Amino acid sequence: MIEIYPDYLHALLAGDQDQCRRMVRTLIENGIPVHTLYTDYFQRSLYQVGELWEGNRISVADEHLATAITESLMPETYPVLFGADHIGRSAVVSCVANEYHQIGGKMVADTFEMHGWNSYFLGANTPVADLLALVAAKKPDVVALSLTVFFGLGHLLDAISALGEAFPALPVWVGGQAFRWGAHEQVSALPNAALLGSLAELETRIAAWEAPHAG
Amino acid sequence: MQDDTPHAALLAHLWDEAALLVLQLDPMGRVTHANAFANRHLGNELAGRDFRDLLVNFAVPADFDIRTCANSSPFVLNFNTPSGQPATYRVGVLATDDGLLTIGSPDIDGLEKLQWQVLKLNGELSNMSRQLHQANAELTRLNALKDRFLGMAAHDLRKPLGAIMAYVDFLRNEAAAALTAEHAGFLATIAQAAARMRGMIDSFLDVSVIQSGKLRLERSPVTAESIMAGIRPILDVAARTKEVKLTVDLGGSVLVLDVDAGKIEQVLTNLVGNAIEHSSPGATVSVSVRASGSTAVFAVHDEAVGIPEDRLEHLFEPFERAGTHKSGGERSIGLGLAIAHKIVEAHGGRIRVDSQWGRGSTFTVELPIIPTTNGGEA
């Protein structure tokens, strides 16, 4: 596989959407697995962009632009992603109230799709009531919640508790950049929740999930 | 005397670089000095320009005069920029000894609101794109399921229909003497309906096989002449029944094709059969075969009413019809041309139609001929 990550990051930081899109298309045409594209390009570059922003080396506008470009590139993978055979499992994936970073959540939703699950993605800033309504309608096997900004932890815990009360047997998988700062115990203390540290861990968990019995 | 203290240097830096539009104007309202920020955002050649000319003209009242604005509360003005995108600033004006000093601050609140909305819209757009792709994939899956169901249903219907047709034949052949004329008529009607039904079922099966990508070609070298000879008897019967004159011109050359003869016969039978069915008694349907470069060109021409122009584009799609009635009232399910198109395409060939309303139609099938030493014709 061709190694164009440094050029990709350079184009992303320069806000050159067209160049980034050309590179992503080249990678897809060369058969890069969607998983690799997500982790080794999208996730890796956004983590680096985040670090540059935290180090005051780029502006918030640069960071927003990089995020927006990445989000606009994700549909390039969809013809491959949504072509996977379904195994009869489904997941509702969402960001909680006041959480406006949705790329992580979308990567999680797409990861479910890669494994043949149906994923319903609710997006940024989803009120608990909307989340509960979709879960009631879709009856998923799993709910996955993404948290990027640590200060949204309260909303996340509220959402997990509300899900536990309404759907006691429904597992809630939680993850995101916010957990770099801790709060592992607070999530682990909730009986219906499990904290996953990475997309790789999510994939392991999905793979371990037993396929539904026929009939 | 110049002030070289760090304090003065910082002020000078801020004067030039802070996100403030600083313009000094002479008493006539012309720019005498612009800071670096102003030059970057409004263009480099500001000196000497009338302040009014810097503004977006349709957003300025006719009686606007910057000289009357000195020492008033800050107000909003829209400036032209080199990018062509207007920029909004909240501007304050101070009277000085040698004219006016205008200081404009960017509309930060507005820009922030805009940035927020753009990011939100980008996210929503991306989510909608995801939903569309998801729905599209689901539709593709359902379509494949439909094709499979169609194939299975057609396959299962074929067996009982075969039994019906066999017993009808048996009764018509073996029990003819015991039948009244009326009963014989009933059996003939049953035989006719069953044959029509089998034709439809075969079409469904063909479509199912083609749509699922399972069309298999059994290619072997075959001459255009033998293909035409294979379909001629059945077409002659159809032409006679409709009192249509059928002519076939093989052009004198022997053209050898590497095709699935059965499938190409199916295509040509469909095209010539359609031409006959759409023709009125006394009309002529002519079939010709010619070499053109490395292809054999089969042309089927009729003198029927033609195909309306708005139907031509989609004519080879499943369940599309020519929009004309067959002269004998024959029914069609609109699959024949779609099947023909797919078969020809699978051979690396081309099928097309030229038609003029009221003046008949010509369907052309081009198929590659096997290259030989004498230029493609064996």
PDB file of N, CA, C and O in Angstrom, chain A residues 175-208:
ATOM      1  N   GLY A 175     -17.345   5.227  24.493  1.00  0.00           N
ATOM      2  CA  GLY A 175     -15.947   5.492  24.157  1.00  0.00           C
ATOM      3  C   GLY A 175     -15.763   6.907  23.674  1.00  0.00           C
ATOM      4  O   GLY A 175     -16.730   7.667  23.550  1.00  0.00           O
ATOM      5  N   GLY A 176     -14.519   7.282  23.406  1.00  0.00           N
ATOM      6  CA  GLY A 176     -14.261   8.611  22.863  1.00  0.00           C
ATOM      7  C   GLY A 176     -13.059   9.266  23.514  1.00  0.00           C
ATOM      8  O   GLY A 176     -12.547   8.812  24.548  1.00  0.00           O
ATOM      9  N   GLN A 177     -12.639  10.330  22.925  1.00  0.00           N
ATOM     10  CA  GLN A 177     -11.435  11.048  23.356  1.00  0.00           C
ATOM     11  C   GLN A 177     -11.538  11.606  24.780  1.00  0.00           C
ATOM     12  O   GLN A 177     -10.534  11.816  25.439  1.00  0.00           O
ATOM     13  N   ALA A 178     -12.767  11.844  25.223  1.00  0.00           N
ATOM     14  CA  ALA A 178     -12.940  12.434  26.561  1.00  0.00           C
ATOM     15  C   ALA A 178     -12.319  11.553  27.633  1.00  0.00           C
ATOM     16  O   ALA A 178     -11.861  12.065  28.666  1.00  0.00           O
ATOM     17  N   PHE A 179     -12.253  10.244  27.399  1.00  0.00           N
ATOM     18  CA  PHE A 179     -11.789   9.334  28.444  1.00  0.00           C
ATOM     19  C   PHE A 179     -10.261   9.303  28.568  1.00  0.00           C
ATOM     20  O   PHE A 179      -9.727   8.555  29.368  1.00  0.00           O
ATOM     21  N   ARG A 180      -9.592  10.136  27.798  1.00  0.00           N
ATOM     22  CA  ARG A 180      -8.162  10.346  28.038  1.00  0.00           C
ATOM     23  C   ARG A 180      -7.969  10.972  29.411  1.00  0.00           C
ATOM     24  O   ARG A 180      -6.919  10.905  30.010  1.00  0.00           O
ATOM     25  N   TRP A 181      -8.994  11.685  29.856  1.00  0.00           N
ATOM     26  CA  TRP A 181      -8.858  12.456  31.103  1.00  0.00           C
ATOM     27  C   TRP A 181      -9.407  11.694  32.309  1.00  0.00           C
ATOM     28  O   TRP A 181      -9.509  12.264  33.386  1.00  0.00           O
ATOM     29  N   GLY A 182      -9.811  10.475  32.142  1.00  0.00           N
ATOM     30  CA  GLY A 182     -10.293   9.706  33.287  1.00  0.00           C
ATOM     31  C   GLY A 182     -11.752   9.349  33.177  1.00  0.00           C
ATOM     32  O   GLY A 182     -12.258   9.126  32.064  1.00  0.00           O
ATOM     33  N   ALA A 183     -12.431   9.297  34.341  1.00  0.00           N
ATOM     34  CA  ALA A 183     -13.856   8.983  34.443  1.00  0.00           C
ATOM     35  C   ALA A 183     -14.176   7.531  34.099  1.00  0.00           C
ATOM     36  O   ALA A 183     -15.343   7.183  33.921  1.00  0.00           O
ATOM     37  N   HIS A 184     -13.149   6.698  34.038  1.00  0.00           N
ATOM     38  CA  HIS A 184     -13.389   5.290  33.707  1.00  0.00           C
ATOM     39  C   HIS A 184     -14.267   4.637  34.783  1.00  0.00           C
ATOM     40  O   HIS A 184     -15.181   3.883  34.451  1.00  0.00           O
ATOM     41  N   GLU A 185     -13.980   4.955  36.038  1.00  0.00           N
ATOM     42  CA  GLU A 185     -14.708   4.311  37.132  1.00  0.00           C
ATOM     43  C   GLU A 185     -16.182   4.693  37.100  1.00  0.00           C
ATOM     44  O   GLU A 185     -17.053   3.865  37.373  1.00  0.00           O
ATOM     45  N   GLN A 186     -16.445   5.971  36.759  1.00  0.00           N
ATOM     46  CA  GLN A 186     -17.842   6.420  36.777  1.00  0.00           C
ATOM     47  C   GLN A 186     -18.684   5.661  35.753  1.00  0.00           C
ATOM     48  O   GLN A 186     -19.841   5.349  35.984  1.00  0.00           O
ATOM     49  N   VAL A 187     -18.072   5.358  34.607  1.00  0.00           N
ATOM     50  CA  VAL A 187     -18.800   4.599  33.590  1.00  0.00           C
ATOM     51  C   VAL A 187     -18.896   3.134  34.020  1.00  0.00           C
ATOM     52  O   VAL A 187     -19.968   2.523  33.931  1.00  0.00           O
ATOM     53  N   SER A 188     -17.789   2.603  34.516  1.00  0.00           N
ATOM     54  CA  SER A 188     -17.771   1.190  34.890  1.00  0.00           C
ATOM     55  C   SER A 188     -18.742   0.892  36.029  1.00  0.00           C
ATOM     56  O   SER A 188     -19.219  -0.236  36.173  1.00  0.00           O
ATOM     57  N   ALA A 189     -19.046   1.907  36.852  1.00  0.00           N
ATOM     58  CA  ALA A 189     -19.957   1.698  37.971  1.00  0.00           C
ATOM     59  C   ALA A 189     -21.398   1.469  37.509  1.00  0.00           C
ATOM     60  O   ALA A 189     -22.232   0.981  38.271  1.00  0.00           O
ATOM     61  N   LEU A 190     -21.684   1.823  36.280  1.00  0.00           N
ATOM     62  CA  LEU A 190     -23.055   1.653  35.778  1.00  0.00           C
ATOM     63  C   LEU A 190     -23.191   0.242  35.193  1.00  0.00           C
ATOM     64  O   LEU A 190     -22.405  -0.149  34.331  1.00  0.00           O
ATOM     65  N   PRO A 191     -24.177  -0.515  35.696  1.00  0.00           N
ATOM     66  CA  PRO A 191     -24.240  -1.946  35.348  1.00  0.00           C
ATOM     67  C   PRO A 191     -24.466  -2.215  33.862  1.00  0.00           C
ATOM     68  O   PRO A 191     -24.056  -3.269  33.360  1.00  0.00           O
ATOM     69  N   ASN A 192     -25.108  -1.296  33.156  1.00  0.00           N
ATOM     70  CA  ASN A 192     -25.420  -1.565  31.747  1.00  0.00           C
ATOM     71  C   ASN A 192     -24.346  -1.039  30.789  1.00  0.00           C
ATOM     72  O   ASN A 192     -24.475  -1.167  29.581  1.00  0.00           O
ATOM     73  N   ALA A 193     -23.271  -0.404  31.341  1.00  0.00           N
ATOM     74  CA  ALA A 193     -22.303   0.269  30.460  1.00  0.00           C
ATOM     75  C   ALA A 193     -20.957  -0.434  30.436  1.00  0.00           C
ATOM     76  O   ALA A 193     -20.534  -1.040  31.424  1.00  0.00           O
ATOM     77  N   ALA A 194     -20.292  -0.350  29.290  1.00  0.00           N
ATOM     78  CA  ALA A 194     -18.917  -0.854  29.163  1.00  0.00           C
ATOM     79  C   ALA A 194     -18.111   0.195  28.425  1.00  0.00           C
ATOM     80  O   ALA A 194     -18.574   0.763  27.426  1.00  0.00           O
ATOM     81  N   LEU A 195     -16.921   0.468  28.931  1.00  0.00           N
ATOM     82  CA  LEU A 195     -16.064   1.474  28.300  1.00  0.00           C
ATOM     83  C   LEU A 195     -15.081   0.793  27.349  1.00  0.00           C
ATOM     84  O   LEU A 195     -14.376  -0.137  27.739  1.00  0.00           O
ATOM     85  N   LEU A 196     -15.046   1.247  26.099  1.00  0.00           N
ATOM     86  CA  LEU A 196     -14.137   0.677  25.103  1.00  0.00           C
ATOM     87  C   LEU A 196     -13.089   1.726  24.753  1.00  0.00           C
ATOM     88  O   LEU A 196     -13.424   2.876  24.463  1.00  0.00           O
ATOM     89  N   GLY A 197     -11.834   1.304  24.752  1.00  0.00           N
ATOM     90  CA  GLY A 197     -10.747   2.274  24.631  1.00  0.00           C
ATOM     91  C   GLY A 197     -10.379   2.683  23.221  1.00  0.00           C
ATOM     92  O   GLY A 197      -9.684   3.682  23.028  1.00  0.00           O
ATOM     93  N   SER A 198     -10.801   1.914  22.229  1.00  0.00           N
ATOM     94  CA  SER A 198     -10.381   2.242  20.853  1.00  0.00           C
ATOM     95  C   SER A 198     -11.309   1.570  19.851  1.00  0.00           C
ATOM     96  O   SER A 198     -12.127   0.708  20.211  1.00  0.00           O
ATOM     97  N   LEU A 199     -11.148   1.951  18.593  1.00  0.00           N
ATOM     98  CA  LEU A 199     -11.934   1.304  17.534  1.00  0.00           C
ATOM     99  C   LEU A 199     -11.558  -0.179  17.437  1.00  0.00           C
ATOM    100  O   LEU A 199     -12.408  -1.022  17.157  1.00  0.00           O
ATOM    101  N   ALA A 200     -10.282  -0.474  17.695  1.00  0.00           N
ATOM    102  CA  ALA A 200      -9.847  -1.877  17.633  1.00  0.00           C
ATOM    103  C   ALA A 200     -10.566  -2.696  18.702  1.00  0.00           C
ATOM    104  O   ALA A 200     -11.005  -3.826  18.448  1.00  0.00           O
ATOM    105  N   GLU A 201     -10.698  -2.090  19.895  1.00  0.00           N
ATOM    106  CA  GLU A 201     -11.402  -2.793  20.977  1.00  0.00           C
ATOM    107  C   GLU A 201     -12.872  -2.976  20.619  1.00  0.00           C
ATOM    108  O   GLU A 201     -13.475  -4.017  20.914  1.00  0.00           O
ATOM    109  N   LEU A 202     -13.435  -1.963  19.972  1.00  0.00           N
ATOM    110  CA  LEU A 202     -14.827  -2.080  19.522  1.00  0.00           C
ATOM    111  C   LEU A 202     -14.967  -3.241  18.538  1.00  0.00           C
ATOM    112  O   LEU A 202     -15.905  -4.035  18.621  1.00  0.00           O
ATOM    113  N   GLU A 203     -14.014  -3.340  17.628  1.00  0.00           N
ATOM    114  CA  GLU A 203     -14.072  -4.420  16.628  1.00  0.00           C
ATOM    115  C   GLU A 203     -13.977  -5.793  17.290  1.00  0.00           C
ATOM    116  O   GLU A 203     -14.678  -6.721  16.900  1.00  0.00           O
ATOM    117  N   THR A 204     -13.118  -5.896  18.277  1.00  0.00           N
ATOM    118  CA  THR A 204     -12.992  -7.167  18.999  1.00  0.00           C
ATOM    119  C   THR A 204     -14.313  -7.514  19.667  1.00  0.00           C
ATOM    120  O   THR A 204     -14.788  -8.649  19.611  1.00  0.00           O
ATOM    121  N   ARG A 205     -14.932  -6.507  20.281  1.00  0.00           N
ATOM    122  CA  ARG A 205     -16.189  -6.725  20.979  1.00  0.00           C
ATOM    123  C   ARG A 205     -17.297  -7.130  19.980  1.00  0.00           C
ATOM    124  O   ARG A 205     -18.085  -8.028  20.254  1.00  0.00           O
ATOM    125  N   ILE A 206     -17.318  -6.462  18.829  1.00  0.00           N
ATOM    126  CA  ILE A 206     -18.330  -6.793  17.817  1.00  0.00           C
ATOM    127  C   ILE A 206     -18.126  -8.226  17.318  1.00  0.00           C
ATOM    128  O   ILE A 206     -19.074  -8.997  17.177  1.00  0.00           O
ATOM    129  N   ALA A 207     -16.854  -8.558  17.045  1.00  0.00           N
ATOM    130  CA  ALA A 207     -16.556  -9.887  16.503  1.00  0.00           C
ATOM    131  C   ALA A 207     -16.948 -10.987  17.483  1.00  0.00           C
ATOM    132  O   ALA A 207     -17.326 -12.087  17.085  1.00  0.00           O
ATOM    133  N   ALA A 208     -16.840 -10.669  18.788  1.00  0.00           N
ATOM    134  CA  ALA A 208     -17.145 -11.678  19.801  1.00  0.00           C
ATOM    135  C   ALA A 208     -18.650 -11.872  19.977  1.00  0.00           C
ATOM    136  O   ALA A 208     -19.097 -12.842  20.584  1.00  0.00           O
TER     137      ALA A 208
END
